[in-house]
GROMACS .gro file of C-alpha atoms in nm:
model
  171
    1GLU     CA    1   6.398   7.608  -3.081
    2GLY     CA    2   6.577   7.892  -3.256
    3GLY     CA    3   6.835   7.909  -2.973
    4PHE     CA    4   7.194   7.792  -2.942
    5PRO     CA    5   7.274   7.424  -2.987
    6LYS     CA    6   7.363   7.230  -2.673
    7ALA     CA    7   7.730   7.179  -2.588
    8GLU     CA    8   7.697   6.803  -2.650
    9THR     CA    9   7.564   6.872  -3.003
   10LEU     CA   10   7.858   7.105  -3.080
   11LYS     CA   11   8.105   6.851  -2.942
   12ARG     CA   12   7.952   6.574  -3.156
   13ILE     CA   13   7.973   6.792  -3.474
   14LYS     CA   14   8.339   6.862  -3.396
   15GLU     CA   15   8.411   6.488  -3.348
   16LEU     CA   16   8.227   6.381  -3.665
   17LYS     CA   17   8.323   6.660  -3.902
   18GLY     CA   18   8.635   6.818  -3.751
   19CYS     CA   19   8.464   7.155  -3.746
   20SER     CA   20   8.582   7.429  -3.508
   21ILE     CA   21   8.353   7.480  -3.206
   22ASP     CA   22   8.443   7.852  -3.207
   23TRP     CA   23   8.325   7.880  -3.565
   24LEU     CA   24   8.006   7.686  -3.489
   25LEU     CA   25   7.927   7.918  -3.196
   26THR     CA   26   8.035   8.255  -3.336
   27GLY     CA   27   8.089   8.218  -3.711
   28GLU     CA   28   8.436   8.364  -3.662
   29GLY     CA   29   8.764   8.207  -3.769
   30GLU     CA   30   8.800   7.906  -3.997
   31PRO     CA   31   8.546   7.622  -3.994
   32PHE     CA   32   8.813   7.354  -4.057
   33PRO     CA   33   9.147   7.494  -3.933
   34GLU     CA   34   9.332   7.161  -3.955
   35GLN     CA   35   9.244   7.132  -4.325
   36GLN     CA   36   9.383   7.475  -4.428
   37THR     CA   37   9.692   7.333  -4.593
   38GLN     CA   38   9.647   7.044  -4.829
   39ALA     CA   39   9.893   6.770  -4.750
   40ALA     CA   40  10.099   6.659  -5.048
   41HIS     CA   41  10.390   6.420  -5.067
   42ASP     CA   42  10.657   6.337  -5.323
   43THR     CA   43  10.707   5.983  -5.455
   44LEU     CA   44  10.934   5.904  -5.158
   45GLY     CA   45  10.665   6.007  -4.909
   46ASN     CA   46  10.833   6.336  -4.811
   47PRO     CA   47  10.592   6.624  -4.743
   48VAL     CA   48  10.596   6.904  -5.004
   49ASN     CA   49  10.443   7.250  -5.008
   50THR     CA   50  10.209   7.274  -5.306
   51GLU     CA   51  10.270   7.651  -5.321
   52ASP     CA   52  10.632   7.580  -5.427
   53PHE     CA   53  10.504   7.451  -5.763
   54VAL     CA   54  10.374   7.588  -6.093
   55TYR     CA   55  10.102   7.381  -6.258
   56VAL     CA   56  10.150   7.368  -6.636
   57PRO     CA   57   9.877   7.239  -6.873
   58ARG     CA   58   9.956   6.910  -7.051
   59TYR     CA   59   9.809   6.899  -7.399
   60ALA     CA   60   9.733   6.595  -7.618
   61ILE     CA   61   9.938   6.763  -7.890
   62GLU     CA   62  10.246   6.633  -8.066
   63ALA     CA   63  10.521   6.851  -8.209
   64ALA     CA   64  10.648   6.661  -8.507
   65ALA     CA   65  11.016   6.572  -8.521
   66GLY     CA   66  10.981   6.491  -8.887
   67HIS     CA   67  10.679   6.591  -9.088
   68GLY     CA   68  10.416   6.826  -8.947
   69SER     CA   69  10.153   6.703  -8.704
   70LEU     CA   70   9.808   6.861  -8.728
   71VAL     CA   71   9.694   7.036  -8.411
   72ALA     CA   72   9.340   6.907  -8.372
   73ASN     CA   73   9.246   6.981  -8.011
   74GLU     CA   74   9.415   7.231  -7.784
   75LYS     CA   75   9.222   7.159  -7.465
   76PRO     CA   76   9.454   7.048  -7.179
   77MET     CA   77   9.426   6.689  -7.057
   78PHE     CA   78   9.561   6.771  -6.708
   79THR     CA   79   9.837   6.976  -6.545
   80MET     CA   80  10.193   6.884  -6.451
   81ALA     CA   81  10.377   7.027  -6.150
   82PHE     CA   82  10.718   7.196  -6.182
   83ARG     CA   83  10.911   7.363  -5.900
   84LYS     CA   84  10.874   7.744  -5.916
   85ASP     CA   85  11.245   7.800  -5.847
   86TRP     CA   86  11.340   7.569  -6.138
   87ILE     CA   87  11.091   7.735  -6.374
   88ASN     CA   88  11.219   8.081  -6.278
   89SER     CA   89  11.579   7.976  -6.348
   90MET     CA   90  11.488   7.835  -6.693
   91ILE     CA   91  11.222   8.069  -6.832
   92SER     CA   92  11.269   8.430  -6.934
   93PRO     CA   93  11.058   8.678  -6.735
   94GLU     CA   94  10.886   8.834  -7.041
   95VAL     CA   95  10.725   8.502  -7.132
   96SER     CA   96  10.431   8.370  -6.934
   97GLY     CA   97  10.270   8.093  -7.140
   98LEU     CA   98  10.393   7.743  -7.065
   99SER     CA   99  10.262   7.410  -7.188
  100VAL     CA  100  10.367   7.047  -7.196
  101ILE     CA  101  10.340   6.846  -7.519
  102SER     CA  102  10.489   6.531  -7.678
  103VAL     CA  103  10.745   6.481  -7.954
  104LYS     CA  104  10.640   6.271  -8.254
  105GLY     CA  105  10.878   6.133  -8.515
  106ASP     CA  106  11.251   6.079  -8.565
  107SER     CA  107  11.394   6.397  -8.721
  108MET     CA  108  11.537   6.506  -8.384
  109GLU     CA  109  11.643   6.152  -8.281
  110GLY     CA  110  11.923   6.159  -8.024
  111VAL     CA  111  11.822   6.505  -7.901
  112LEU     CA  112  11.447   6.461  -7.867
  113ASN     CA  113  11.307   6.115  -7.931
  114ASP     CA  114  10.964   5.996  -8.040
  115GLY     CA  115  10.733   6.003  -7.736
  116ASP     CA  116  10.945   6.243  -7.528
  117THR     CA  117  10.752   6.494  -7.319
  118ILE     CA  118  10.870   6.855  -7.350
  119LEU     CA  119  10.803   7.180  -7.164
  120VAL     CA  120  10.734   7.457  -7.415
  121GLN     CA  121  10.774   7.829  -7.353
  122GLN     CA  122  10.535   8.022  -7.580
  123MET     CA  123  10.681   8.322  -7.760
  124ASN     CA  124  10.652   8.506  -8.090
  125HIS     CA  125  11.021   8.568  -8.151
  126ILE     CA  126  11.353   8.383  -8.161
  127ARG     CA  127  11.585   8.502  -7.883
  128ARG     CA  128  11.890   8.294  -7.972
  129ASP     CA  129  11.997   7.969  -8.134
  130GLY     CA  130  11.837   7.662  -7.976
  131LEU     CA  131  11.548   7.415  -7.981
  132TYR     CA  132  11.207   7.555  -8.071
  133VAL     CA  133  10.858   7.434  -8.151
  134LEU     CA  134  10.741   7.611  -8.466
  135ARG     CA  135  10.376   7.657  -8.558
  136ILE     CA  136  10.344   7.662  -8.934
  137ASN     CA  137   9.976   7.691  -9.026
  138ASP     CA  138   9.813   7.410  -8.822
  139ASN     CA  139  10.134   7.209  -8.789
  140LEU     CA  140  10.385   7.199  -8.505
  141LEU     CA  141  10.748   7.114  -8.576
  142VAL     CA  142  11.025   7.077  -8.320
  143LYS     CA  143  11.362   7.180  -8.465
  144ARG     CA  144  11.694   7.341  -8.385
  145LEU     CA  145  11.695   7.704  -8.504
  146GLN     CA  146  12.009   7.894  -8.597
  147LEU     CA  147  11.998   8.270  -8.652
  148MET     CA  148  12.179   8.366  -8.973
  149PRO     CA  149  12.281   8.703  -9.121
  150GLY     CA  150  12.022   8.874  -9.339
  151ASN     CA  151  11.722   8.805  -9.113
  152VAL     CA  152  11.726   8.434  -9.199
  153VAL     CA  153  11.670   8.137  -8.967
  154ASN     CA  154  11.823   7.801  -9.050
  155VAL     CA  155  11.584   7.518  -8.946
  156ILE     CA  156  11.787   7.206  -8.862
  157SER     CA  157  11.697   6.844  -8.785
  158ALA     CA  158  11.926   6.625  -8.572
  159ASN     CA  159  11.865   6.331  -8.810
  160GLU     CA  160  12.059   6.386  -9.134
  161ALA     CA  161  11.782   6.211  -9.332
  162TYR     CA  162  11.580   6.534  -9.295
  163PRO     CA  163  11.721   6.829  -9.490
  164SER     CA  164  11.766   7.171  -9.331
  165PHE     CA  165  11.570   7.463  -9.470
  166GLU     CA  166  11.563   7.840  -9.426
  167ILE     CA  167  11.290   8.081  -9.320
  168ARG     CA  168  11.318   8.451  -9.398
  169LEU     CA  169  11.190   8.654  -9.102
  170ASP     CA  170  11.103   8.964  -9.306
  171SER     CA  171  10.864   8.790  -9.548
   0.00000   0.00000   0.00000
């Protein structure tokens, strides 16, 4: 009573729980050394290192490829894994916020289709011509942006049924 457990008791704990006998006796080291790295596998059953991935929040938000879609709830549903080396090759270093959302509508049909899932890099400026998700009030729109002379951005849909429009950046 109050002393050390018997060797048979320690052995039984190790067998049942996988706990280190050294840790049970001394409190030093790791209690479950075999469980230090979480085993993960790809869809083909190949082992993967979870530290090679970035986990990006997936929101139940739709960026409208057409008319604006109200952003009602910005709490993530879950996260999606992307390889760190791929993210680093695609994302500029000054931007940290990433999220995954869906495309809704047909204004970008052929480029981004209704229901497509997109990785969004959050920023407050336009670096160059390309595809962007714009937040206008409580609406998100996914469009092609083209920088024009005079501090103007041309907002273009892939579907010709949706007219282009301009946004002045200095207003």
